[in-house]
Short mmCIF file of N, CA and C in Angstrom, two decimals:
data_model
loop_
_atom_site.label_atom_id
_atom_site.label_comp_id
_atom_site.label_asym_id
_atom_site.label_seq_id
_atom_site.Cartn_x
_atom_site.Cartn_y
_atom_site.Cartn_z
N UNK G 1 0.82 -1.18 0.00
CA UNK G 1 0.00 0.00 0.00
C UNK G 1 0.87 1.25 0.00
N UNK G 2 2.04 1.18 0.58
CA UNK G 2 2.91 2.33 0.67
C UNK G 2 3.35 2.81 -0.72
N UNK G 3 3.45 1.90 -1.68
CA UNK G 3 3.88 2.27 -3.02
C UNK G 3 2.86 3.13 -3.75
N UNK G 4 1.60 3.10 -3.33
CA UNK G 4 0.55 3.90 -3.97
C UNK G 4 0.51 5.33 -3.44
N UNK G 5 1.22 5.58 -2.36
CA UNK G 5 1.22 6.89 -1.74
C UNK G 5 2.20 7.80 -2.47
N UNK G 6 1.77 8.98 -2.95
CA UNK G 6 2.70 9.86 -3.66
C UNK G 6 3.80 10.41 -2.77
N UNK G 7 3.65 10.28 -1.45
CA UNK G 7 4.65 10.78 -0.52
C UNK G 7 5.52 9.66 0.03
N UNK G 8 5.45 8.49 -0.62
CA UNK G 8 6.19 7.33 -0.14
C UNK G 8 7.69 7.53 -0.33
N UNK G 9 8.45 6.88 0.48
CA UNK G 9 9.90 6.92 0.36
C UNK G 9 10.53 7.34 1.65
N UNK G 10 11.78 7.04 1.75
CA UNK G 10 12.52 7.38 2.96
C UNK G 10 12.69 8.90 3.05
N UNK G 11 12.55 9.46 4.23
CA UNK G 11 12.71 10.91 4.38
C UNK G 11 14.11 11.35 3.92
N UNK G 12 14.14 12.38 3.14
CA UNK G 12 15.40 12.93 2.65
C UNK G 12 15.96 12.21 1.44
N UNK G 13 15.39 11.06 1.07
CA UNK G 13 15.90 10.31 -0.07
C UNK G 13 15.01 10.53 -1.29
N UNK G 14 13.72 10.38 -1.10
CA UNK G 14 12.77 10.55 -2.20
C UNK G 14 11.93 11.77 -1.90
N UNK G 15 11.88 12.70 -2.84
CA UNK G 15 11.09 13.91 -2.66
C UNK G 15 9.80 13.79 -3.46
N UNK G 16 9.17 12.62 -3.35
CA UNK G 16 7.95 12.36 -4.10
C UNK G 16 6.83 13.26 -3.61
N UNK G 17 6.01 13.70 -4.55
CA UNK G 17 4.86 14.52 -4.21
C UNK G 17 5.15 16.00 -4.17
N UNK G 18 6.40 16.40 -4.14
CA UNK G 18 6.74 17.82 -4.13
C UNK G 18 7.23 18.19 -5.53
N UNK G 19 6.42 18.94 -6.29
CA UNK G 19 6.84 19.31 -7.63
C UNK G 19 7.99 20.31 -7.58
N UNK G 20 8.78 20.35 -8.65
CA UNK G 20 9.86 21.34 -8.67
C UNK G 20 9.27 22.75 -8.71
N UNK G 21 9.87 23.64 -7.95
CA UNK G 21 9.37 25.00 -7.89
C UNK G 21 9.68 25.73 -9.19
N UNK G 22 8.70 26.46 -9.71
CA UNK G 22 8.84 27.19 -10.96
C UNK G 22 9.22 28.62 -10.64
N UNK G 23 10.30 29.07 -11.24
CA UNK G 23 10.75 30.45 -11.05
C UNK G 23 10.09 31.33 -12.11
N UNK G 24 9.53 32.44 -11.69
CA UNK G 24 8.88 33.37 -12.59
C UNK G 24 9.57 34.72 -12.44
N UNK G 25 10.09 35.23 -13.55
CA UNK G 25 10.77 36.52 -13.52
C UNK G 25 9.75 37.66 -13.44
N UNK G 26 10.18 38.83 -13.00
CA UNK G 26 9.24 39.97 -12.96
C UNK G 26 8.67 40.31 -14.34
N UNK G 27 9.46 40.13 -15.39
CA UNK G 27 8.97 40.41 -16.74
C UNK G 27 7.88 39.43 -17.13
N UNK G 28 8.06 38.15 -16.76
CA UNK G 28 7.05 37.14 -17.06
C UNK G 28 5.76 37.41 -16.27
N UNK G 29 5.90 37.84 -15.03
CA UNK G 29 4.72 38.19 -14.22
C UNK G 29 3.96 39.35 -14.86
N UNK G 30 4.70 40.36 -15.28
CA UNK G 30 4.08 41.52 -15.90
C UNK G 30 3.39 41.14 -17.20
N UNK G 31 4.04 40.29 -17.99
CA UNK G 31 3.45 39.85 -19.26
C UNK G 31 2.18 39.04 -19.01
N UNK G 32 2.19 38.18 -18.00
CA UNK G 32 1.01 37.39 -17.68
C UNK G 32 -0.12 38.28 -17.18
N UNK G 33 0.20 39.26 -16.34
CA UNK G 33 -0.82 40.21 -15.86
C UNK G 33 -1.44 40.96 -17.03
N UNK G 34 -0.60 41.40 -17.97
CA UNK G 34 -1.11 42.13 -19.14
C UNK G 34 -1.99 41.23 -20.00
N UNK G 35 -1.57 39.97 -20.18
CA UNK G 35 -2.35 39.03 -20.98
C UNK G 35 -3.72 38.78 -20.35
N UNK G 36 -3.75 38.60 -19.04
CA UNK G 36 -5.02 38.35 -18.35
C UNK G 36 -5.90 39.60 -18.39
N UNK G 37 -5.30 40.77 -18.25
CA UNK G 37 -6.07 42.01 -18.35
C UNK G 37 -6.66 42.15 -19.75
N UNK G 38 -5.91 41.72 -20.77
CA UNK G 38 -6.43 41.74 -22.13
C UNK G 38 -7.60 40.79 -22.32
N UNK G 39 -7.55 39.63 -21.67
CA UNK G 39 -8.66 38.68 -21.75
C UNK G 39 -9.90 39.28 -21.09
N UNK G 40 -9.70 39.95 -19.96
CA UNK G 40 -10.83 40.59 -19.27
C UNK G 40 -11.45 41.66 -20.17
N UNK G 41 -10.62 42.50 -20.78
CA UNK G 41 -11.13 43.56 -21.65
C UNK G 41 -11.87 43.00 -22.86
N UNK G 42 -11.34 41.95 -23.46
CA UNK G 42 -12.00 41.34 -24.61
C UNK G 42 -13.33 40.72 -24.22
N UNK G 43 -13.34 40.06 -23.09
CA UNK G 43 -14.58 39.43 -22.63
C UNK G 43 -15.64 40.50 -22.40
N UNK G 44 -15.26 41.61 -21.78
CA UNK G 44 -16.20 42.70 -21.55
C UNK G 44 -16.71 43.28 -22.86
N UNK G 45 -15.85 43.32 -23.88
CA UNK G 45 -16.27 43.90 -25.16
C UNK G 45 -17.32 43.03 -25.86
N UNK G 46 -17.37 41.75 -25.55
CA UNK G 46 -18.36 40.87 -26.16
C UNK G 46 -19.69 40.89 -25.43
N UNK G 47 -19.72 41.43 -24.24
CA UNK G 47 -20.92 41.37 -23.41
C UNK G 47 -21.55 42.75 -23.24
N UNK G 48 -22.90 42.79 -23.11
CA UNK G 48 -23.55 44.08 -22.83
C UNK G 48 -23.33 44.47 -21.37
N UNK G 49 -23.79 45.64 -21.01
CA UNK G 49 -23.68 46.09 -19.63
C UNK G 49 -24.42 45.17 -18.68
N UNK G 50 -24.02 45.16 -17.43
CA UNK G 50 -24.66 44.31 -16.44
C UNK G 50 -23.85 43.07 -16.11
N UNK G 51 -22.89 42.73 -16.94
CA UNK G 51 -22.01 41.58 -16.68
C UNK G 51 -20.75 42.10 -16.00
N UNK G 52 -20.34 41.44 -14.94
CA UNK G 52 -19.13 41.83 -14.23
C UNK G 52 -18.03 40.84 -14.57
N UNK G 53 -16.90 41.34 -15.03
CA UNK G 53 -15.77 40.49 -15.41
C UNK G 53 -14.58 40.84 -14.53
N UNK G 54 -13.92 39.83 -13.99
CA UNK G 54 -12.76 40.06 -13.14
C UNK G 54 -11.73 38.95 -13.32
N UNK G 55 -10.59 39.14 -12.70
CA UNK G 55 -9.52 38.15 -12.82
C UNK G 55 -8.75 38.04 -11.52
N UNK G 56 -8.01 36.95 -11.40
CA UNK G 56 -7.16 36.73 -10.23
C UNK G 56 -5.91 35.98 -10.69
N UNK G 57 -4.77 36.42 -10.21
CA UNK G 57 -3.51 35.72 -10.46
C UNK G 57 -2.98 35.21 -9.13
N UNK G 58 -2.50 33.99 -9.15
CA UNK G 58 -1.87 33.44 -7.95
C UNK G 58 -0.61 32.70 -8.38
N UNK G 59 0.32 32.61 -7.45
CA UNK G 59 1.59 31.96 -7.72
C UNK G 59 1.80 30.89 -6.66
N UNK G 60 1.72 29.64 -7.10
CA UNK G 60 1.90 28.52 -6.19
C UNK G 60 3.17 27.76 -6.50
N UNK G 61 3.28 26.59 -5.91
CA UNK G 61 4.47 25.76 -6.13
C UNK G 61 4.57 25.28 -7.58
N UNK G 62 3.42 25.16 -8.25
CA UNK G 62 3.42 24.70 -9.64
C UNK G 62 3.56 25.85 -10.62
N UNK G 63 3.76 27.05 -10.14
CA UNK G 63 3.91 28.20 -11.01
C UNK G 63 2.67 29.08 -10.96
N UNK G 64 2.58 30.03 -11.88
CA UNK G 64 1.45 30.96 -11.87
C UNK G 64 0.17 30.29 -12.36
N UNK G 65 -0.94 30.75 -11.80
CA UNK G 65 -2.26 30.30 -12.21
C UNK G 65 -3.14 31.54 -12.36
N UNK G 66 -3.91 31.58 -13.42
CA UNK G 66 -4.78 32.72 -13.68
C UNK G 66 -6.22 32.24 -13.78
N UNK G 67 -7.13 33.05 -13.29
CA UNK G 67 -8.56 32.77 -13.39
C UNK G 67 -9.26 34.04 -13.85
N UNK G 68 -10.11 33.90 -14.87
CA UNK G 68 -10.95 34.99 -15.34
C UNK G 68 -12.38 34.54 -15.12
N UNK G 69 -13.20 35.39 -14.50
CA UNK G 69 -14.57 35.01 -14.18
C UNK G 69 -15.55 36.08 -14.64
N UNK G 70 -16.76 35.63 -14.98
CA UNK G 70 -17.83 36.53 -15.39
C UNK G 70 -19.04 36.25 -14.51
N UNK G 71 -19.60 37.30 -13.95
CA UNK G 71 -20.83 37.18 -13.17
C UNK G 71 -21.94 37.83 -13.99
N UNK G 72 -22.82 37.00 -14.58
CA UNK G 72 -23.90 37.56 -15.38
C UNK G 72 -24.97 38.21 -14.51
N UNK G 73 -25.82 39.05 -15.11
CA UNK G 73 -26.87 39.70 -14.32
C UNK G 73 -27.88 38.70 -13.76
N UNK G 74 -28.02 37.55 -14.41
CA UNK G 74 -28.90 36.49 -13.93
C UNK G 74 -28.20 35.17 -14.22
N UNK G 75 -28.25 34.27 -13.29
CA UNK G 75 -27.60 32.98 -13.49
C UNK G 75 -26.32 32.87 -12.68
N UNK G 76 -25.69 31.73 -12.85
CA UNK G 76 -24.48 31.44 -12.09
C UNK G 76 -23.24 32.03 -12.76
N UNK G 77 -22.24 32.40 -11.96
CA UNK G 77 -20.98 32.89 -12.54
C UNK G 77 -20.26 31.77 -13.30
N UNK G 78 -19.48 32.16 -14.28
CA UNK G 78 -18.66 31.21 -15.04
C UNK G 78 -17.21 31.68 -14.95
N UNK G 79 -16.30 30.73 -15.03
CA UNK G 79 -14.88 31.10 -14.94
C UNK G 79 -14.05 30.18 -15.81
N UNK G 80 -12.87 30.66 -16.13
CA UNK G 80 -11.88 29.88 -16.87
C UNK G 80 -10.56 30.04 -16.14
N UNK G 81 -9.95 28.94 -15.81
CA UNK G 81 -8.66 28.98 -15.14
C UNK G 81 -7.62 28.30 -16.00
N UNK G 82 -6.41 28.79 -15.95
CA UNK G 82 -5.33 28.18 -16.70
C UNK G 82 -4.01 28.42 -16.00
N UNK G 83 -3.10 27.50 -16.22
CA UNK G 83 -1.76 27.58 -15.66
C UNK G 83 -0.77 27.48 -16.83
N UNK G 84 -0.23 28.59 -17.28
CA UNK G 84 0.68 28.55 -18.41
C UNK G 84 1.96 27.79 -18.06
N UNK G 85 2.47 27.05 -19.04
CA UNK G 85 3.73 26.34 -18.81
C UNK G 85 4.90 27.29 -19.04
N UNK G 86 6.10 26.80 -18.86
CA UNK G 86 7.30 27.64 -18.95
C UNK G 86 7.44 28.27 -20.33
N UNK G 87 7.10 27.54 -21.39
CA UNK G 87 7.20 28.09 -22.74
C UNK G 87 6.24 29.26 -22.93
N UNK G 88 5.01 29.11 -22.42
CA UNK G 88 4.03 30.19 -22.53
C UNK G 88 4.47 31.42 -21.75
N UNK G 89 5.15 31.20 -20.64
CA UNK G 89 5.63 32.34 -19.85
C UNK G 89 6.72 33.10 -20.60
N UNK G 90 7.58 32.36 -21.27
CA UNK G 90 8.68 33.00 -21.99
C UNK G 90 8.18 33.74 -23.23
N UNK G 91 7.31 33.09 -24.01
CA UNK G 91 6.86 33.66 -25.27
C UNK G 91 5.59 34.48 -25.13
N UNK G 92 4.89 34.35 -24.01
CA UNK G 92 3.62 35.05 -23.82
C UNK G 92 2.48 34.19 -24.33
N UNK G 93 1.29 34.48 -23.84
CA UNK G 93 0.12 33.74 -24.31
C UNK G 93 -0.20 34.15 -25.74
N UNK G 94 -0.53 33.18 -26.56
CA UNK G 94 -0.80 33.48 -27.97
C UNK G 94 -2.11 34.25 -28.11
N UNK G 95 -2.19 34.99 -29.18
CA UNK G 95 -3.39 35.78 -29.47
C UNK G 95 -4.61 34.88 -29.63
N UNK G 96 -4.41 33.73 -30.24
CA UNK G 96 -5.52 32.78 -30.43
C UNK G 96 -6.04 32.25 -29.10
N UNK G 97 -5.13 31.96 -28.17
CA UNK G 97 -5.54 31.47 -26.85
C UNK G 97 -6.34 32.53 -26.09
N UNK G 98 -5.88 33.77 -26.16
CA UNK G 98 -6.58 34.85 -25.47
C UNK G 98 -7.99 35.03 -26.04
N UNK G 99 -8.07 35.00 -27.35
CA UNK G 99 -9.36 35.17 -28.02
C UNK G 99 -10.31 34.02 -27.69
N UNK G 100 -9.78 32.81 -27.67
CA UNK G 100 -10.61 31.64 -27.37
C UNK G 100 -11.18 31.70 -25.95
N UNK G 101 -10.36 32.09 -24.98
CA UNK G 101 -10.83 32.19 -23.61
C UNK G 101 -11.89 33.29 -23.49
N UNK G 102 -11.66 34.44 -24.10
CA UNK G 102 -12.61 35.56 -24.01
C UNK G 102 -13.94 35.20 -24.64
N UNK G 103 -13.92 34.62 -25.82
CA UNK G 103 -15.17 34.25 -26.50
C UNK G 103 -15.91 33.15 -25.74
N UNK G 104 -15.18 32.18 -25.25
CA UNK G 104 -15.80 31.09 -24.51
C UNK G 104 -16.48 31.58 -23.24
N UNK G 105 -15.80 32.47 -22.52
CA UNK G 105 -16.40 33.02 -21.30
C UNK G 105 -17.63 33.86 -21.61
N UNK G 106 -17.55 34.69 -22.63
CA UNK G 106 -18.70 35.52 -22.99
C UNK G 106 -19.88 34.66 -23.40
N UNK G 107 -19.64 33.63 -24.18
CA UNK G 107 -20.72 32.75 -24.62
C UNK G 107 -21.32 31.99 -23.44
N UNK G 108 -20.48 31.51 -22.54
CA UNK G 108 -20.97 30.78 -21.37
C UNK G 108 -21.80 31.69 -20.46
N UNK G 109 -21.35 32.92 -20.28
CA UNK G 109 -22.09 33.85 -19.43
C UNK G 109 -23.44 34.20 -20.06
N UNK G 110 -23.46 34.40 -21.36
CA UNK G 110 -24.73 34.69 -22.05
C UNK G 110 -25.67 33.50 -21.93
N UNK G 111 -25.15 32.30 -22.05
CA UNK G 111 -25.97 31.10 -21.92
C UNK G 111 -26.52 30.97 -20.51
N UNK G 112 -25.72 31.28 -19.51
CA UNK G 112 -26.19 31.24 -18.13
C UNK G 112 -27.36 32.20 -17.93
N UNK G 113 -27.24 33.38 -18.52
CA UNK G 113 -28.32 34.35 -18.40
C UNK G 113 -29.58 33.84 -19.08
N UNK G 114 -29.43 33.30 -20.28
CA UNK G 114 -30.59 32.77 -21.00
C UNK G 114 -31.25 31.63 -20.23
N UNK G 115 -30.45 30.76 -19.64
CA UNK G 115 -31.00 29.65 -18.87
C UNK G 115 -31.73 30.15 -17.62
N UNK G 116 -31.21 31.21 -17.00
CA UNK G 116 -31.83 31.73 -15.79
C UNK G 116 -33.14 32.45 -16.10
N UNK G 117 -33.18 33.14 -17.23
CA UNK G 117 -34.36 33.90 -17.59
C UNK G 117 -35.46 32.97 -18.08
N UNK G 118 -35.09 31.91 -18.74
CA UNK G 118 -36.08 30.95 -19.24
C UNK G 118 -36.19 30.99 -20.75
N UNK G 119 -37.30 30.45 -21.23
CA UNK G 119 -37.50 30.32 -22.68
C UNK G 119 -38.08 31.56 -23.31
N UNK G 120 -38.19 32.63 -22.57
CA UNK G 120 -38.78 33.84 -23.11
C UNK G 120 -37.89 34.58 -24.09
N UNK G 121 -36.61 34.20 -24.19
CA UNK G 121 -35.67 34.87 -25.08
C UNK G 121 -35.57 34.14 -26.41
N UNK G 122 -35.45 34.88 -27.48
CA UNK G 122 -35.22 34.31 -28.79
C UNK G 122 -33.73 34.33 -29.07
N UNK G 123 -33.11 33.18 -29.38
CA UNK G 123 -31.67 33.17 -29.66
C UNK G 123 -31.34 34.05 -30.86
N UNK G 124 -30.24 34.77 -30.78
CA UNK G 124 -29.83 35.64 -31.89
C UNK G 124 -28.99 34.90 -32.90
N UNK G 125 -28.46 33.74 -32.54
CA UNK G 125 -27.64 32.96 -33.48
C UNK G 125 -27.83 31.50 -33.16
N UNK G 126 -27.46 30.68 -34.11
CA UNK G 126 -27.55 29.23 -33.92
C UNK G 126 -26.20 28.61 -34.11
#
């Protein structure tokens, strides 16, 4: 049973379960903050007034993690979280990835609103 435990091993010999710490430079942090702020701005541009869009950045042992969330005027909030790998930190998040996250969040938030309001709305697209 001990072999199934991710923390198994003799103390000081096996560092199982502890991921290697990811170093993030100040430039990479700034670039990630700017990328997430861009996703927030794009998401807001797709939505009418009444939707609240926000973001959060955190830095853990596995590196940076970003979350962008939308609170629609009716319905449950939706969010998208991602943890960029080392390559994404060096080169920055791609334009396509930013656009995909923003559109997906806006569409999910609009759907939440439609589901909360009921069948009284006519879909604008199919």
